[in-house]
Structures are given as structure tokens and as C-alpha cells.
Amino acid sequence: SDLEESFDFPFQNNLTIAENLQKEAVGHGYISRSFVQLNNRIRRANDLKHRIFLWKCSSVEGRLNTIKSLSTFVKEAKRIQLFFPEMLEIFEFHRTAEEWIDRANIAIRSKISLEEINALIRQGVEMPVDLSEHIDKLKTRVRIAEDWLEELEKVVPFKTPKLEKLQLWQKLQISLHNGNRTRLYELSSEGNRVPVDVAAVKLLQLALDAKSWSLKAQKWIPKNIDSKKGKLCDLREHIEKLSNLRDKLPLPEIERRRWKPSGEKELTSIIFAADSWLEKVWLKS
């Protein structure tokens, strides 16, 4: 607001200035219309100052008011137009609270990371204003995400003080190799409905894509059961899909390069051998 922006320049305690003018006017020996108006503004400003004091006391005692009480102070301060330190504090806090509410509304309407939501909740709880309406909604989203993670942990044990993406990625591949595809596919589908951006959901989906990639690659590798020769263009396209999948992995680049799914080495060798043969044929022609 314009009044809040007015605090961007060096702050002046206009209430103190007005009270000094009030004392000076008393010595003039007459009462003017301006003097009456000034007295009224000073009275209203001091009344607001006292109510702000009571609001701060109730906050310290744990009796939190809603953002509406702050907004009421702000609106009244705009009408009075006499600045004082307590008012400045209210404006700064009101701005902070409104920014928090804006971020919370975004988190409620869209998907943000679990870490960001937990940070928002911590900030909201620490504010001396009742933000429970938003905090409860954020906590509900966190609970849904944590319930999903608990179900995943039953299939893929990964409990650590801090979930490491690389550790979970490796465990997911081991679990898929051990035949847990059906339940993990179910969890992947359920993960799409989690209203929070959970890194484990993305890792699970990528792990399932990688498993599907390997299963298809195995069909083109000689000596495997039911293997068959594939078109060179199809093999190239399949390797390209793996490259795209690898790029999506939310892991450090060195770990992405280090990851070699089953079938990649063999498929790459087949393509290399075919290219070498074609090059020889082309040179002889």
C-alpha cells in the first residue's frame, strides 16, 4: 500500500511531532478548527497505539488474533496518517504475514515440494498471528505425502534421518529386480494423486520407466530368451529414450552418467557393430 511504501524513506515519528504542535497551540490562548482536528487525530493515534500494545501482549500470552485484526490496524492507520514506531512494526509484520499467506495459498492450490511446505508451516507457526486456517490445510497435504512415503517404505526400506535421493534410486532398482513391480506400479499411480511434489514419486516413476526400458532392450539382445533382431533405427530410438530418461534423473551429473541400466551396454555394442559394418560396406562400394 502507499502508506506502507512511505516507510521506505527515513522514518519520522509524526505522532511525537503532532503532540509537540499540540502543546505549542495550547499556549496560543485560543482554540481553532485545526487545533480540534489535531487533537482528534492524536487521540485516535494514541488509542490505536494502546490497542496495538494490548494485541502484542495477547500474542505473548499465546492468545493469537487473526490477520483481520492486523488489517484493521492498517486501515485505521491509513485514515489517521500519524506515524509512530509501533505502527511501523505493525505495517512490516502485516506485510510479512500477507506474503506468507500468498505463498501458502500457492502451496494449497498447486504442487510445491514437501520441504517447502514444511518450511512454510514452521514459519507460520512462529508468527504471532492465528494462521491456523492455512496451516491446517498445509498439514493435511503433508500428511497425505507422508502416508504415501510410509507405504513406499514398506516395499522399499529407505528410512534415514534425511532421505537421500541416490540411496532411494538404488534401492528402487533392487526392489524392481526382486519382483516388486506390481505394488510399485500401484504406488506410482497413487503418487500422481499426492498434492505435494515429492522427490520419491518422481524417482519411482523414473525407476519404473527404466525397468520397462530394460525389458524392451532385452528382446533385442542375442542369446536372450525370445530375442529377435530389431531395426537399427528402433535401437537408436531406444537408446535416445534412455538418454532422455537419464537427463530427468534428479541426481548429480556424475551419478547420472554412472548409472547403467540392464541392456544399455549390449544395445550400444550392437549399434556400434552395425555402424562399423555399414561403414566398411560404404567404403568398399
C-alpha positions as semicolon CSV with decimal commas, in nm:
position;residue;x (nm);y (nm);z (nm)
1;S;0,000;0,000;0,000
2;D;0,101;0,366;-0,038
3;L;0,125;0,411;0,338
4;E;0,348;0,108;0,378
5;E;0,568;0,227;0,091
6;S;0,604;0,562;0,268
7;F;0,825;0,387;0,525
8;D;1,089;0,328;0,260
9;F;1,236;0,670;0,336
10;P;1,385;0,766;0,680
11;F;1,108;0,721;0,937
12;Q;0,972;1,020;1,131
13;N;0,766;0,987;1,447
14;N;0,480;1,209;1,329
15;L;0,280;1,143;1,645
16;T;0,553;1,300;1,859
17;I;0,571;1,595;1,620
18;A;0,192;1,639;1,638
19;E;0,195;1,623;2,019
20;N;0,462;1,895;2,027
21;L;0,243;2,110;1,799
22;Q;-0,048;2,042;2,034
23;K;0,149;2,174;2,332
24;E;0,258;2,479;2,134
25;A;-0,101;2,553;2,028
26;V;-0,223;2,543;2,390
27;G;-0,002;2,843;2,462
28;H;-0,168;3,049;2,190
29;G;-0,471;3,106;2,409
30;Y;-0,741;3,020;2,156
31;I;-0,895;2,710;2,002
32;S;-0,904;2,684;1,624
33;R;-1,071;2,429;1,400
34;S;-0,729;2,291;1,305
35;F;-0,643;2,251;1,674
36;V;-0,960;2,049;1,734
37;Q;-0,884;1,827;1,433
38;L;-0,527;1,779;1,552
39;N;-0,646;1,680;1,900
40;N;-0,885;1,428;1,749
41;R;-0,613;1,269;1,535
42;I;-0,373;1,250;1,830
43;R;-0,643;1,090;2,047
44;R;-0,719;0,830;1,778
45;A;-0,347;0,763;1,722
46;N;-0,285;0,704;2,093
47;D;-0,593;0,483;2,113
48;L;-0,455;0,277;1,822
49;K;-0,115;0,267;1,990
50;H;-0,274;0,128;2,307
51;R;-0,471;-0,135;2,114
52;I;-0,153;-0,242;1,935
53;F;0,011;-0,278;2,276
54;L;-0,275;-0,498;2,400
55;W;-0,253;-0,704;2,078
56;K;0,118;-0,765;2,136
57;C;0,053;-0,864;2,498
58;S;-0,212;-1,117;2,396
59;S;0,028;-1,262;2,138
60;V;0,300;-1,305;2,402
61;E;0,047;-1,483;2,624
62;G;-0,040;-1,719;2,338
63;R;-0,382;-1,572;2,259
64;L;-0,342;-1,519;1,886
65;N;-0,569;-1,298;1,676
66;T;-0,639;-1,344;1,307
67;I;-0,488;-1,145;1,022
68;K;-0,811;-0,940;1,022
69;S;-0,707;-0,764;1,342
70;L;-0,380;-0,661;1,176
71;S;-0,569;-0,541;0,870
72;T;-0,794;-0,332;1,096
73;F;-0,489;-0,161;1,246
74;V;-0,351;-0,094;0,897
75;K;-0,678;0,055;0,769
76;E;-0,713;0,279;1,073
77;A;-0,352;0,392;1,048
78;K;-0,416;0,496;0,687
79;R;-0,704;0,715;0,799
80;I;-0,516;0,877;1,089
81;Q;-0,191;0,938;0,895
82;L;0,020;0,988;1,211
83;F;0,315;0,752;1,212
84;F;0,480;0,611;1,526
85;P;0,722;0,320;1,586
86;E;0,455;0,070;1,690
87;M;0,264;0,145;1,371
88;L;0,578;0,086;1,165
89;E;0,621;-0,251;1,333
90;I;0,258;-0,342;1,254
91;F;0,298;-0,247;0,888
92;E;0,614;-0,451;0,850
93;F;0,461;-0,751;1,022
94;H;0,135;-0,718;0,825
95;R;0,335;-0,721;0,502
96;T;0,527;-1,031;0,615
97;A;0,206;-1,210;0,715
98;E;0,034;-1,125;0,386
99;E;0,334;-1,253;0,190
100;W;0,324;-1,575;0,392
101;I;-0,049;-1,616;0,319
102;D;0,015;-1,560;-0,053
103;R;0,282;-1,833;-0,053
104;A;0,057;-2,064;0,149
105;N;-0,230;-2,015;-0,098
106;I;0,002;-2,104;-0,385
107;A;0,111;-2,417;-0,196
108;I;-0,254;-2,511;-0,137
109;R;-0,359;-2,456;-0,500
110;S;-0,058;-2,616;-0,670
111;K;0,220;-2,868;-0,612
112;I;0,530;-2,747;-0,431
113;S;0,796;-2,957;-0,266
114;L;0,743;-3,127;0,069
115;E;1,045;-2,940;0,204
116;E;0,895;-2,602;0,105
117;I;0,560;-2,684;0,266
118;N;0,726;-2,792;0,592
119;A;0,929;-2,468;0,591
120;L;0,608;-2,269;0,536
121;I;0,440;-2,446;0,827
122;R;0,734;-2,370;1,057
123;Q;0,727;-2,002;0,960
124;G;0,350;-1,981;1,007
125;V;0,359;-2,144;1,349
126;E;0,625;-1,898;1,466
127;M;0,424;-1,590;1,364
128;P;0,230;-1,416;1,647
129;V;-0,093;-1,430;1,449
130;D;-0,352;-1,704;1,401
131;L;-0,280;-1,865;1,064
132;S;-0,435;-2,200;1,159
133;E;-0,679;-2,197;0,865
134;H;-0,390;-2,213;0,619
135;I;-0,156;-2,418;0,840
136;D;-0,419;-2,692;0,881
137;K;-0,458;-2,720;0,503
138;L;-0,081;-2,736;0,457
139;K;-0,051;-3,003;0,728
140;T;-0,320;-3,209;0,554
141;R;-0,113;-3,208;0,235
142;V;0,199;-3,304;0,429
143;R;0,010;-3,589;0,598
144;I;-0,103;-3,727;0,258
145;A;0,257;-3,715;0,132
146;E;0,393;-3,879;0,447
147;D;0,129;-4,154;0,433
148;W;0,237;-4,229;0,075
149;L;0,604;-4,236;0,180
150;E;0,518;-4,481;0,460
151;E;0,354;-4,715;0,208
152;L;0,660;-4,692;-0,018
153;E;0,887;-4,762;0,277
154;K;0,703;-5,090;0,339
155;V;0,819;-5,210;-0,003
156;V;1,150;-5,024;-0,030
157;P;1,311;-4,965;0,313
158;F;1,482;-4,628;0,295
159;K;1,424;-4,468;0,635
160;T;1,711;-4,231;0,712
161;P;1,730;-3,901;0,907
162;K;1,733;-3,733;0,567
163;L;1,607;-3,918;0,260
164;E;1,895;-3,945;0,015
165;K;1,782;-3,950;-0,349
166;L;2,073;-4,163;-0,468
167;Q;2,013;-4,420;-0,194
168;L;1,642;-4,444;-0,277
169;W;1,715;-4,463;-0,651
170;Q;1,945;-4,759;-0,594
171;K;1,701;-4,933;-0,361
172;L;1,414;-4,887;-0,607
173;Q;1,610;-5,065;-0,879
174;I;1,697;-5,351;-0,642
175;S;1,333;-5,382;-0,540
176;L;1,219;-5,393;-0,903
177;H;1,483;-5,655;-0,979
178;N;1,342;-5,861;-0,691
179;G;0,997;-5,864;-0,847
180;N;0,804;-5,586;-0,668
181;R;0,677;-5,427;-0,989
182;T;0,303;-5,469;-0,925
183;R;0,297;-5,290;-0,590
184;L;0,540;-5,023;-0,709
185;Y;0,321;-4,955;-1,013
186;E;0,026;-4,912;-0,776
187;L;0,227;-4,671;-0,562
188;S;0,333;-4,479;-0,871
189;S;-0,031;-4,433;-0,967
190;E;-0,118;-4,326;-0,613
191;G;0,181;-4,091;-0,611
192;N;0,033;-3,897;-0,903
193;R;-0,256;-3,802;-0,675
194;V;-0,037;-3,679;-0,389
195;P;-0,091;-3,299;-0,379
196;V;0,275;-3,237;-0,299
197;D;0,588;-3,252;-0,511
198;V;0,763;-3,550;-0,351
199;A;1,105;-3,642;-0,492
200;A;1,040;-4,010;-0,419
201;V;0,736;-4,009;-0,651
202;K;0,945;-3,887;-0,942
203;L;1,225;-4,133;-0,863
204;L;0,977;-4,422;-0,851
205;Q;0,824;-4,326;-1,185
206;L;1,168;-4,298;-1,344
207;A;1,273;-4,632;-1,194
208;L;0,965;-4,797;-1,345
209;D;1,036;-4,634;-1,682
210;A;1,394;-4,758;-1,660
211;K;1,274;-5,112;-1,582
212;S;1,038;-5,102;-1,883
213;W;1,325;-4,975;-2,095
214;S;1,547;-5,265;-1,991
215;L;1,275;-5,524;-2,053
216;K;1,229;-5,396;-2,407
217;A;1,605;-5,379;-2,466
218;Q;1,644;-5,744;-2,360
219;K;1,428;-5,854;-2,656
220;W;1,690;-5,721;-2,900
221;I;1,990;-5,876;-2,727
222;P;2,111;-6,208;-2,884
223;K;2,111;-6,525;-2,671
224;N;1,827;-6,392;-2,454
225;I;1,501;-6,589;-2,446
226;D;1,257;-6,471;-2,714
227;S;1,522;-6,236;-2,853
228;K;1,481;-6,104;-3,205
229;K;1,669;-5,877;-3,435
230;G;1,546;-5,521;-3,426
231;K;1,567;-5,247;-3,684
232;L;1,873;-5,030;-3,638
233;C;1,655;-4,717;-3,630
234;D;1,445;-4,870;-3,348
235;L;1,757;-4,949;-3,146
236;R;1,886;-4,595;-3,193
237;E;1,548;-4,455;-3,085
238;H;1,552;-4,675;-2,777
239;I;1,899;-4,554;-2,676
240;E;1,777;-4,195;-2,727
241;K;1,487;-4,263;-2,490
242;L;1,735;-4,377;-2,229
243;S;1,934;-4,058;-2,275
244;N;1,619;-3,852;-2,212
245;L;1,534;-4,062;-1,909
246;R;1,885;-4,016;-1,769
247;D;1,857;-3,638;-1,812
248;K;1,541;-3,637;-1,598
249;L;1,707;-3,807;-1,304
250;P;1,724;-3,560;-1,010
251;L;2,077;-3,673;-0,926
252;P;2,423;-3,517;-0,962
253;E;2,558;-3,543;-1,317
254;I;2,834;-3,785;-1,214
255;E;2,572;-4,023;-1,071
256;R;2,354;-3,996;-1,381
257;R;2,649;-4,092;-1,602
258;R;2,749;-4,372;-1,367
259;W;2,404;-4,533;-1,384
260;K;2,396;-4,810;-1,646
261;P;2,063;-4,995;-1,670
262;S;2,049;-5,355;-1,784
263;G;2,071;-5,378;-2,163
264;E;2,238;-5,044;-2,230
265;K;2,586;-5,186;-2,278
266;E;2,466;-5,467;-2,507
267;L;2,240;-5,243;-2,715
268;T;2,517;-4,986;-2,758
269;S;2,754;-5,262;-2,872
270;I;2,503;-5,389;-3,129
271;I;2,459;-5,036;-3,272
272;F;2,835;-4,981;-3,279
273;A;2,894;-5,314;-3,458
274;A;2,621;-5,237;-3,712
275;D;2,764;-4,890;-3,778
276;S;3,115;-5,034;-3,823
277;W;2,985;-5,291;-4,071
278;L;2,790;-5,029;-4,266
279;E;3,097;-4,808;-4,279
280;K;3,305;-5,093;-4,426
281;V;3,037;-5,167;-4,685
282;W;3,017;-4,800;-4,777
283;L;3,397;-4,778;-4,819
284;K;3,403;-5,085;-5,047
285;S;3,118;-4,961;-5,265
